PDB file of C-alpha atoms in Angstrom:
ATOM      1  CA  UNK A   1     -27.825 100.526 188.586  1.00 48.00           C
ATOM      2  CA  UNK A   2     -24.980  97.499 188.361  1.00 50.00           C
ATOM      3  CA  UNK A   3     -26.007  95.912 184.782  1.00 54.00           C
ATOM      4  CA  UNK A   4     -25.405  99.005 182.551  1.00 59.00           C
ATOM      5  CA  UNK A   5     -22.673  99.823 183.859  1.00 63.00           C
ATOM      6  CA  UNK A   6     -20.863  96.493 182.984  1.00 76.00           C
ATOM      7  CA  UNK A   7     -22.022  95.952 179.199  1.00 80.00           C
ATOM      8  CA  UNK A   8     -20.688  98.754 178.968  1.00 80.00           C
ATOM      9  CA  UNK A   9     -17.354  97.949 179.882  1.00 83.00           C
ATOM     10  CA  UNK A  10     -17.683  95.034 177.311  1.00 84.00           C
ATOM     11  CA  UNK A  11     -18.861  96.808 175.178  1.00 85.00           C
ATOM     12  CA  UNK A  12     -15.119  98.554 175.236  1.00 86.00           C
ATOM     13  CA  UNK A  13     -13.756  95.596 175.479  1.00 86.00           C
ATOM     14  CA  UNK A  14     -14.214  94.478 172.405  1.00 86.00           C
ATOM     15  CA  UNK A  15     -14.272  97.609 170.694  1.00 89.00           C
ATOM     16  CA  UNK A  16      -9.498  97.260 171.949  1.00 88.00           C
ATOM     17  CA  UNK A  17      -9.204  93.900 171.381  1.00 89.00           C
ATOM     18  CA  UNK A  18     -11.047  94.366 167.697  1.00 89.00           C
ATOM     19  CA  UNK A  19      -8.407  97.253 166.730  1.00 89.00           C
ATOM     20  CA  UNK A  20      -5.440  95.607 168.877  1.00 88.00           C
ATOM     21  CA  UNK A  21      -6.199  92.115 166.684  1.00 89.00           C
ATOM     22  CA  UNK A  22      -7.121  94.592 162.961  1.00 89.00           C
ATOM     23  CA  UNK A  23      -3.585  96.344 163.985  1.00 88.00           C
ATOM     24  CA  UNK A  24      -1.542  93.004 164.309  1.00 88.00           C
ATOM     25  CA  UNK A  25      -3.504  92.228 160.921  1.00 86.00           C
ATOM     26  CA  UNK A  26      -1.862  95.538 159.250  1.00 86.00           C
ATOM     27  CA  UNK A  27       1.516  94.734 160.964  1.00 84.00           C
ATOM     28  CA  UNK A  28       1.458  90.965 159.049  1.00 83.00           C
ATOM     29  CA  UNK A  29       0.347  92.966 156.125  1.00 80.00           C
ATOM     30  CA  UNK A  30       3.476  95.337 156.124  1.00 78.00           C
ATOM     31  CA  UNK A  31       6.222  92.620 156.721  1.00 72.00           C
ATOM     32  CA  UNK A  32       4.830  90.538 154.066  1.00 71.00           C
ATOM     33  CA  UNK A  33       5.212  93.184 151.238  1.00 70.00           C
ATOM     34  CA  UNK A  34       8.080  94.690 152.316  1.00 65.00           C
ATOM     35  CA  UNK A  35      10.948  94.176 149.402  1.00 56.00           C
ATOM     36  CA  UNK A  36      13.270  91.357 149.747  1.00 56.00           C
ATOM     37  CA  UNK A  37      16.649  91.104 148.440  1.00 50.00           C
ATOM     38  CA  UNK A  38      16.842  88.648 146.037  1.00 48.00           C
ATOM     39  CA  UNK A  39      12.876  89.332 144.852  1.00 49.00           C
ATOM     40  CA  UNK A  40      12.455  90.325 141.362  1.00 50.00           C
ATOM     41  CA  UNK A  41       8.540  92.348 139.907  1.00 51.00           C
ATOM     42  CA  UNK A  42       7.763  89.910 136.947  1.00 51.00           C
ATOM     43  CA  UNK A  43       4.860  90.372 134.399  1.00 59.00           C
ATOM     44  CA  UNK A  44       2.456  87.309 135.001  1.00 50.00           C
ATOM     45  CA  UNK A  45       1.343  86.147 131.924  1.00 58.00           C
ATOM     46  CA  UNK A  46      -1.497  83.552 132.848  1.00 58.00           C
ATOM     47  CA  UNK A  47      -1.224  81.395 136.317  1.00 52.00           C
ATOM     48  CA  UNK A  48      -4.902  80.786 136.421  1.00 53.00           C
ATOM     49  CA  UNK A  49      -3.628  77.149 136.383  1.00 57.00           C
ATOM     50  CA  UNK A  50      -0.740  77.256 139.049  1.00 56.00           C
ATOM     51  CA  UNK A  51      -1.249  79.800 141.693  1.00 52.00           C
ATOM     52  CA  UNK A  52      -4.890  80.688 141.182  1.00 52.00           C
ATOM     53  CA  UNK A  53      -4.285  84.487 139.117  1.00 48.00           C
ATOM     54  CA  UNK A  54      -5.909  86.244 136.518  1.00 51.00           C
ATOM     55  CA  UNK A  55      -3.382  86.684 134.747  1.00 50.00           C
ATOM     56  CA  UNK A  56      -1.854  90.073 133.569  1.00 50.00           C
ATOM     57  CA  UNK A  57      -3.803  92.189 136.132  1.00 47.00           C
ATOM     58  CA  UNK A  58      -1.661  92.362 138.520  1.00 50.00           C
ATOM     59  CA  UNK A  59       1.718  91.864 140.052  1.00 50.00           C
ATOM     60  CA  UNK A  60       3.364  91.293 143.060  1.00 58.00           C
ATOM     61  CA  UNK A  61       6.948  89.376 144.834  1.00 58.00           C
ATOM     62  CA  UNK A  62       7.385  86.214 144.358  1.00 59.00           C
ATOM     63  CA  UNK A  63       9.135  84.156 146.649  1.00 69.00           C
ATOM     64  CA  UNK A  64      12.394  82.277 145.582  1.00 70.00           C
ATOM     65  CA  UNK A  65      11.557  79.243 145.680  1.00 77.00           C
ATOM     66  CA  UNK A  66       7.964  79.683 143.384  1.00 73.00           C
ATOM     67  CA  UNK A  67      10.494  82.185 140.899  1.00 66.00           C
ATOM     68  CA  UNK A  68      13.043  78.947 140.316  1.00 74.00           C
ATOM     69  CA  UNK A  69      10.037  76.673 140.464  1.00 78.00           C
ATOM     70  CA  UNK A  70       8.198  78.087 136.755  1.00 70.00           C
ATOM     71  CA  UNK A  71      11.361  78.289 135.978  1.00 73.00           C
ATOM     72  CA  UNK A  72      11.462  74.751 136.522  1.00 71.00           C
ATOM     73  CA  UNK A  73       9.203  74.077 134.664  1.00 77.00           C
ATOM     74  CA  UNK A  74       9.470  75.871 131.556  1.00 68.00           C
ATOM     75  CA  UNK A  75      13.433  74.368 131.495  1.00 65.00           C
ATOM     76  CA  UNK A  76      11.798  70.838 131.111  1.00 69.00           C
ATOM     77  CA  UNK A  77       8.649  71.267 128.848  1.00 68.00           C
ATOM     78  CA  UNK A  78      10.510  73.456 126.948  1.00 60.00           C
ATOM     79  CA  UNK A  79       8.960  76.206 126.199  1.00 49.00           C
ATOM     80  CA  UNK A  80       9.899  80.161 126.183  1.00 46.00           C
ATOM     81  CA  UNK A  81       6.774  81.376 124.427  1.00 42.00           C
ATOM     82  CA  UNK A  82       4.417  81.201 127.160  1.00 43.00           C
ATOM     83  CA  UNK A  83       4.677  80.619 131.514  1.00 43.00           C
ATOM     84  CA  UNK A  84       6.748  83.108 133.560  1.00 43.00           C
ATOM     85  CA  UNK A  85       7.984  85.743 131.620  1.00 46.00           C
ATOM     86  CA  UNK A  86      11.361  87.813 133.285  1.00 44.00           C
ATOM     87  CA  UNK A  87      11.428  91.178 131.999  1.00 43.00           C
ATOM     88  CA  UNK A  88      14.141  92.792 131.717  1.00 42.00           C
ATOM     89  CA  UNK A  89      15.689  95.809 133.452  1.00 39.00           C
ATOM     90  CA  UNK A  90      17.307  98.300 130.939  1.00 36.00           C
ATOM     91  CA  UNK A  91      15.217  97.021 127.244  1.00 36.00           C
ATOM     92  CA  UNK A  92      11.525  97.222 128.831  1.00 38.00           C
ATOM     93  CA  UNK A  93      10.393 100.712 127.787  1.00 40.00           C
ATOM     94  CA  UNK A  94       6.599 100.455 128.199  1.00 44.00           C
ATOM     95  CA  UNK A  95       5.410 101.392 131.646  1.00 44.00           C
ATOM     96  CA  UNK A  96       5.892  98.971 134.834  1.00 42.00           C
ATOM     97  CA  UNK A  97       3.460  96.814 135.886  1.00 41.00           C
ATOM     98  CA  UNK A  98       1.852  97.477 139.416  1.00 40.00           C
ATOM     99  CA  UNK A  99       2.417  96.149 142.395  1.00 41.00           C
ATOM    100  CA  UNK A 100       0.270  96.312 145.375  1.00 41.00           C
ATOM    101  CA  UNK A 101       0.885  98.704 148.262  1.00 45.00           C
ATOM    102  CA  UNK A 102       4.265 100.540 146.001  1.00 40.00           C
ATOM    103  CA  UNK A 103       4.320 103.227 142.955  1.00 44.00           C
ATOM    104  CA  UNK A 104       7.873 102.788 140.166  1.00 42.00           C
ATOM    105  CA  UNK A 105       9.571 104.927 141.661  1.00 45.00           C
ATOM    106  CA  UNK A 106      10.247 103.417 145.523  1.00 45.00           C
ATOM    107  CA  UNK A 107       9.834  99.750 143.625  1.00 50.00           C
ATOM    108  CA  UNK A 108      12.627  99.642 140.693  1.00 49.00           C
ATOM    109  CA  UNK A 109      12.296  96.785 138.164  1.00 48.00           C
ATOM    110  CA  UNK A 110      15.145  94.798 139.024  1.00 49.00           C
ATOM    111  CA  UNK A 111      16.172  91.619 137.438  1.00 49.00           C
ATOM    112  CA  UNK A 112      16.826  88.413 139.498  1.00 45.00           C
ATOM    113  CA  UNK A 113      20.297  87.395 141.541  1.00 45.00           C
ATOM    114  CA  UNK A 114      22.866  86.068 139.055  1.00 44.00           C
ATOM    115  CA  UNK A 115      22.772  83.012 141.308  1.00 44.00           C
ATOM    116  CA  UNK A 116      18.846  82.105 139.722  1.00 47.00           C
ATOM    117  CA  UNK A 117      19.435  79.545 136.925  1.00 49.00           C
ATOM    118  CA  UNK A 118      17.211  79.899 133.980  1.00 48.00           C
ATOM    119  CA  UNK A 119      17.491  82.310 130.380  1.00 49.00           C
ATOM    120  CA  UNK A 120      16.348  86.054 130.813  1.00 52.00           C
ATOM    121  CA  UNK A 121      14.778  86.761 127.112  1.00 49.00           C
ATOM    122  CA  UNK A 122      16.354  89.061 125.339  1.00 55.00           C
ATOM    123  CA  UNK A 123      14.013  91.877 123.336  1.00 53.00           C
ATOM    124  CA  UNK A 124      14.464  91.573 119.091  1.00 59.00           C
ATOM    125  CA  UNK A 125      16.041  94.960 118.499  1.00 57.00           C
ATOM    126  CA  UNK A 126      15.056  94.601 114.807  1.00 59.00           C
ATOM    127  CA  UNK A 127      16.899  95.867 111.568  1.00 59.00           C
ATOM    128  CA  UNK A 128      19.391  99.095 112.767  1.00 59.00           C
ATOM    129  CA  UNK A 129      16.849 101.641 111.306  1.00 55.00           C
ATOM    130  CA  UNK A 130      18.630 102.830 107.469  1.00 61.00           C
ATOM    131  CA  UNK A 131      20.329 106.213 107.586  1.00 54.00           C
ATOM    132  CA  UNK A 132      18.953 108.643 105.381  1.00 56.00           C
ATOM    133  CA  UNK A 133      21.165 110.845 103.421  1.00 52.00           C
ATOM    134  CA  UNK A 134      20.376 114.173 104.670  1.00 55.00           C
ATOM    135  CA  UNK A 135      19.721 116.724 101.181  1.00 54.00           C
ATOM    136  CA  UNK A 136      22.475 119.073 100.252  1.00 54.00           C
ATOM    137  CA  UNK A 137      24.116 121.490  98.055  1.00 56.00           C
ATOM    138  CA  UNK A 138      26.387 119.581  96.212  1.00 61.00           C
ATOM    139  CA  UNK A 139      30.049 120.782  96.451  1.00 56.00           C
ATOM    140  CA  UNK A 140      31.075 122.561  93.938  1.00 62.00           C
ATOM    141  CA  UNK A 141      34.601 120.639  92.720  1.00 60.00           C
ATOM    142  CA  UNK A 142      37.303 122.202  92.500  1.00 67.00           C
ATOM    143  CA  UNK A 143      39.566 123.709  89.376  1.00 62.00           C
ATOM    144  CA  UNK A 144      42.873 121.704  89.693  1.00 68.00           C
ATOM    145  CA  UNK A 145      45.683 124.263  89.553  1.00 70.00           C
ATOM    146  CA  UNK A 146      46.271 125.447  85.922  1.00 77.00           C
ATOM    147  CA  UNK A 147      49.970 124.159  85.813  1.00 74.00           C
ATOM    148  CA  UNK A 148      51.474 127.194  84.966  1.00 77.00           C
ATOM    149  CA  UNK A 149      53.129 126.899  80.870  1.00 78.00           C
ATOM    150  CA  UNK A 150      57.154 125.407  80.914  1.00 80.00           C
ATOM    151  CA  UNK A 151      58.365 128.338  78.787  1.00 78.00           C
ATOM    152  CA  UNK A 152      60.132 127.354  75.356  1.00 79.00           C
ATOM    153  CA  UNK A 153      64.385 127.446  75.201  1.00 79.00           C
ATOM    154  CA  UNK A 154      65.179 130.425  73.382  1.00 82.00           C
ATOM    155  CA  UNK A 155      67.629 128.411  70.870  1.00 80.00           C
ATOM    156  CA  UNK A 156      70.934 129.566  71.003  1.00 80.00           C
ATOM    157  CA  UNK A 157      71.512 132.285  68.031  1.00 81.00           C
ATOM    158  CA  UNK A 158      73.400 129.791  65.833  1.00 82.00           C
ATOM    159  CA  UNK A 159      77.246 132.161  65.082  1.00 82.00           C
ATOM    160  CA  UNK A 160      77.128 132.624  61.571  1.00 80.00           C
ATOM    161  CA  UNK A 161      79.960 131.989  59.746  1.00 83.00           C
ATOM    162  CA  UNK A 162      82.868 134.196  59.041  1.00 84.00           C
ATOM    163  CA  UNK A 163      82.760 134.773  56.026  1.00 83.00           C
ATOM    164  CA  UNK A 164      86.079 134.031  54.819  1.00 82.00           C
ATOM    165  CA  UNK A 165      88.075 137.953  53.809  1.00 82.00           C
ATOM    166  CA  UNK A 166      87.066 138.515  49.630  1.00 84.00           C
ATOM    167  CA  UNK A 167      91.258 138.775  48.906  1.00 83.00           C
ATOM    168  CA  UNK A 168      92.571 142.581  47.060  1.00 87.00           C
ATOM    169  CA  UNK A 169      92.217 141.989  43.731  1.00 91.00           C
ATOM    170  CA  UNK A 170      96.405 141.917  42.798  1.00 94.00           C
ATOM    171  CA  UNK A 171      97.950 143.972  39.707  1.00 96.00           C
ATOM    172  CA  UNK A 172      98.514 140.746  37.352  1.00 97.00           C
ATOM    173  CA  UNK A 173      99.019 140.153  33.917  1.00 97.00           C
ATOM    174  CA  UNK A 174      96.492 137.419  32.886  1.00 96.00           C
ATOM    175  CA  UNK A 175      97.992 136.909  28.910  1.00 96.00           C
ATOM    176  CA  UNK A 176     101.645 136.876  27.191  1.00 96.00           C
ATOM    177  CA  UNK A 177     103.060 135.922  24.391  1.00 96.00           C
ATOM    178  CA  UNK A 178     106.328 135.491  21.971  1.00 96.00           C
ATOM    179  CA  UNK A 179     107.350 134.941  18.423  1.00 97.00           C
ATOM    180  CA  UNK A 180     111.087 134.080  17.458  1.00 96.00           C
ATOM    181  CA  UNK A 181     112.951 134.094  14.182  1.00 95.00           C
ATOM    182  CA  UNK A 182     116.187 133.844  12.435  1.00 93.00           C
ATOM    183  CA  UNK A 183     116.963 135.123   9.591  1.00 91.00           C
ATOM    184  CA  UNK A 184     119.858 135.192   6.920  1.00 86.00           C
ATOM    185  CA  UNK A 185     122.516 137.441   5.790  1.00 82.00           C
ATOM    186  CA  UNK A 186     124.099 135.017   3.226  1.00 72.00           C
ATOM    187  CA  UNK A 187     123.564 131.427   1.972  1.00 74.00           C
ATOM    188  CA  UNK A 188     125.521 130.062   4.339  1.00 75.00           C
ATOM    189  CA  UNK A 189     123.810 128.204   7.438  1.00 84.00           C
ATOM    190  CA  UNK A 190     126.985 129.988  10.022  1.00 90.00           C
ATOM    191  CA  UNK A 191     125.786 131.115  13.258  1.00 93.00           C
ATOM    192  CA  UNK A 192     127.052 134.023  12.616  1.00 90.00           C
ATOM    193  CA  UNK A 193     125.525 134.927   9.094  1.00 90.00           C
ATOM    194  CA  UNK A 194     122.211 134.426  10.420  1.00 93.00           C
ATOM    195  CA  UNK A 195     119.518 137.395  13.102  1.00 94.00           C
ATOM    196  CA  UNK A 196     117.611 136.137  16.135  1.00 95.00           C
ATOM    197  CA  UNK A 197     114.672 138.108  16.535  1.00 96.00           C
ATOM    198  CA  UNK A 198     112.434 137.888  19.519  1.00 96.00           C
ATOM    199  CA  UNK A 199     108.694 139.824  19.978  1.00 97.00           C
ATOM    200  CA  UNK A 200     106.735 139.715  22.358  1.00 96.00           C
ATOM    201  CA  UNK A 201     103.716 141.007  24.412  1.00 96.00           C
ATOM    202  CA  UNK A 202     101.246 141.242  27.050  1.00 97.00           C
ATOM    203  CA  UNK A 203      97.680 142.309  29.086  1.00 97.00           C
ATOM    204  CA  UNK A 204      97.305 142.968  32.375  1.00 97.00           C
ATOM    205  CA  UNK A 205      93.982 142.496  34.787  1.00 96.00           C
ATOM    206  CA  UNK A 206      92.956 146.677  34.744  1.00 94.00           C
ATOM    207  CA  UNK A 207      93.688 147.266  38.158  1.00 95.00           C
ATOM    208  CA  UNK A 208      96.939 149.147  36.659  1.00 94.00           C
ATOM    209  CA  UNK A 209     100.908 149.045  37.845  1.00 96.00           C
ATOM    210  CA  UNK A 210     104.522 148.586  36.189  1.00 97.00           C
ATOM    211  CA  UNK A 211     105.377 145.831  34.092  1.00 98.00           C
ATOM    212  CA  UNK A 212     109.763 144.644  34.489  1.00 98.00           C
ATOM    213  CA  UNK A 213     110.737 142.256  32.535  1.00 98.00           C
ATOM    214  CA  UNK A 214     113.452 140.841  30.093  1.00 97.00           C
ATOM    215  CA  UNK A 215     114.685 138.685  27.316  1.00 98.00           C
ATOM    216  CA  UNK A 216     116.154 135.531  28.812  1.00 97.00           C
ATOM    217  CA  UNK A 217     119.141 133.497  26.058  1.00 97.00           C
ATOM    218  CA  UNK A 218     120.207 129.956  26.367  1.00 97.00           C
ATOM    219  CA  UNK A 219     122.837 128.509  23.989  1.00 95.00           C
ATOM    220  CA  UNK A 220     123.236 125.010  23.213  1.00 94.00           C
ATOM    221  CA  UNK A 221     126.641 125.448  25.487  1.00 93.00           C
ATOM    222  CA  UNK A 222     124.380 126.753  28.410  1.00 93.00           C
ATOM    223  CA  UNK A 223     125.646 129.807  28.714  1.00 95.00           C
ATOM    224  CA  UNK A 224     123.254 131.973  29.955  1.00 96.00           C
ATOM    225  CA  UNK A 225     122.836 136.098  28.390  1.00 96.00           C
ATOM    226  CA  UNK A 226     120.077 138.986  29.352  1.00 96.00           C
ATOM    227  CA  UNK A 227     118.664 140.048  26.368  1.00 96.00           C
ATOM    228  CA  UNK A 228     117.104 143.177  26.013  1.00 96.00           C
ATOM    229  CA  UNK A 229     114.615 143.952  29.398  1.00 97.00           C
ATOM    230  CA  UNK A 230     112.608 147.223  30.319  1.00 97.00           C
ATOM    231  CA  UNK A 231     109.941 148.521  32.346  1.00 97.00           C
ATOM    232  CA  UNK A 232     106.008 149.767  31.482  1.00 97.00           C
ATOM    233  CA  UNK A 233     103.464 151.318  33.261  1.00 97.00           C
ATOM    234  CA  UNK A 234      99.896 149.977  32.461  1.00 97.00           C
ATOM    235  CA  UNK A 235      96.774 152.408  34.233  1.00 96.00           C
ATOM    236  CA  UNK A 236      94.198 151.486  35.945  1.00 95.00           C
ATOM    237  CA  UNK A 237      91.506 150.473  34.093  1.00 95.00           C
ATOM    238  CA  UNK A 238      93.631 149.244  30.843  1.00 96.00           C
ATOM    239  CA  UNK A 239      93.310 146.004  29.753  1.00 95.00           C
ATOM    240  CA  UNK A 240      94.527 146.447  25.762  1.00 96.00           C
ATOM    241  CA  UNK A 241      97.664 144.460  24.595  1.00 96.00           C
ATOM    242  CA  UNK A 242     101.183 146.073  25.193  1.00 96.00           C
ATOM    243  CA  UNK A 243     104.094 144.697  23.243  1.00 96.00           C
ATOM    244  CA  UNK A 244     106.909 144.983  24.535  1.00 97.00           C
ATOM    245  CA  UNK A 245     110.728 145.458  22.908  1.00 97.00           C
ATOM    246  CA  UNK A 246     112.497 143.579  20.539  1.00 97.00           C
ATOM    247  CA  UNK A 247     115.441 141.061  21.334  1.00 97.00           C
ATOM    248  CA  UNK A 248     117.441 141.000  18.199  1.00 96.00           C
ATOM    249  CA  UNK A 249     121.442 138.993  18.051  1.00 96.00           C
ATOM    250  CA  UNK A 250     123.612 137.491  16.175  1.00 94.00           C
ATOM    251  CA  UNK A 251     124.291 134.069  18.125  1.00 94.00           C
ATOM    252  CA  UNK A 252     127.192 132.297  18.511  1.00 93.00           C
ATOM    253  CA  UNK A 253     125.986 128.852  18.675  1.00 94.00           C
ATOM    254  CA  UNK A 254     122.041 127.053  18.621  1.00 95.00           C
ATOM    255  CA  UNK A 255     120.271 128.411  21.228  1.00 96.00           C
ATOM    256  CA  UNK A 256     116.362 129.476  22.547  1.00 97.00           C
ATOM    257  CA  UNK A 257     115.272 132.884  23.447  1.00 97.00           C
ATOM    258  CA  UNK A 258     112.470 133.124  26.257  1.00 97.00           C
ATOM    259  CA  UNK A 259     110.570 136.872  27.709  1.00 97.00           C
ATOM    260  CA  UNK A 260     110.611 136.319  31.118  1.00 97.00           C
ATOM    261  CA  UNK A 261     107.872 139.151  33.313  1.00 97.00           C
ATOM    262  CA  UNK A 262     110.425 140.397  36.887  1.00 97.00           C
ATOM    263  CA  UNK A 263     106.789 142.113  37.918  1.00 96.00           C
ATOM    264  CA  UNK A 264     104.542 140.823  38.249  1.00 96.00           C
ATOM    265  CA  UNK A 265     105.799 137.384  38.265  1.00 96.00           C
ATOM    266  CA  UNK A 266     104.638 135.639  34.614  1.00 97.00           C
ATOM    267  CA  UNK A 267     107.064 133.749  31.881  1.00 90.00           C
ATOM    268  CA  UNK A 268     106.267 132.393  28.288  1.00 94.00           C
ATOM    269  CA  UNK A 269     108.032 129.450  27.240  1.00 96.00           C
ATOM    270  CA  UNK A 270     111.296 129.303  25.560  1.00 96.00           C
ATOM    271  CA  UNK A 271     111.132 129.095  22.282  1.00 96.00           C
ATOM    272  CA  UNK A 272     115.179 127.855  19.926  1.00 95.00           C
ATOM    273  CA  UNK A 273     116.866 128.441  16.437  1.00 92.00           C
ATOM    274  CA  UNK A 274     119.306 126.454  15.106  1.00 93.00           C
ATOM    275  CA  UNK A 275     122.559 127.692  13.194  1.00 92.00           C
ATOM    276  CA  UNK A 276     126.060 125.892  12.887  1.00 90.00           C
ATOM    277  CA  UNK A 277     128.687 128.103  14.953  1.00 78.00           C
TER     278      UNK A 277
END
């Protein structure tokens, strides 16, 4: 009866120890996989020669010493196209690599601390896309406003020259003449034996009016004597020759006789005679 009881107790003890060991390993795994500050989620392209892992199949957080060592090796080899590449947090748009016991939402992609040396690969954005012009209706050109025509200045009318007033025709003598002759009353040439006769006439412009005249005698002694005189009425439109009263006298000395028109004013050249006084 004592042997089966001990066997059962030994089995229970063994299972308890196994469960404790399993729990201990689980706690160690959780502590090892917990993300720490200063670590980066990186893609391992090909580290089979260094870390004995298959590149591209899995990613896991690396210690600072491992990242620094890989970056130092790349810097010494001068290689930037292969090896360990750090994915930028903002430039990579593809789905992040699957990490052990972590989701992309719980473990965001972060860049290494600024204190870690080494170049950071920057993707080439490529040529900027050329904007395609959007086709649209061609705007109609706005017609330029037509300037209002400037009216031509109206020239000031030139003042009409004031015509010179036409003088009113006046009644006038247009022609006059005389003839002075001497006749003897005997055989001698004494002045007392001679008779001087002056005849004359005139014509007007036909306007009609009164003609006034007289004979003026002047002897060689300078004595002036008024001879025959008179007035003649001329009708309008009358342009005929009109005779005046003859001037007849016996001279005392030699002299001249002249027909003078007082109205309208007009005179004819004087004519002389000679005798012995």
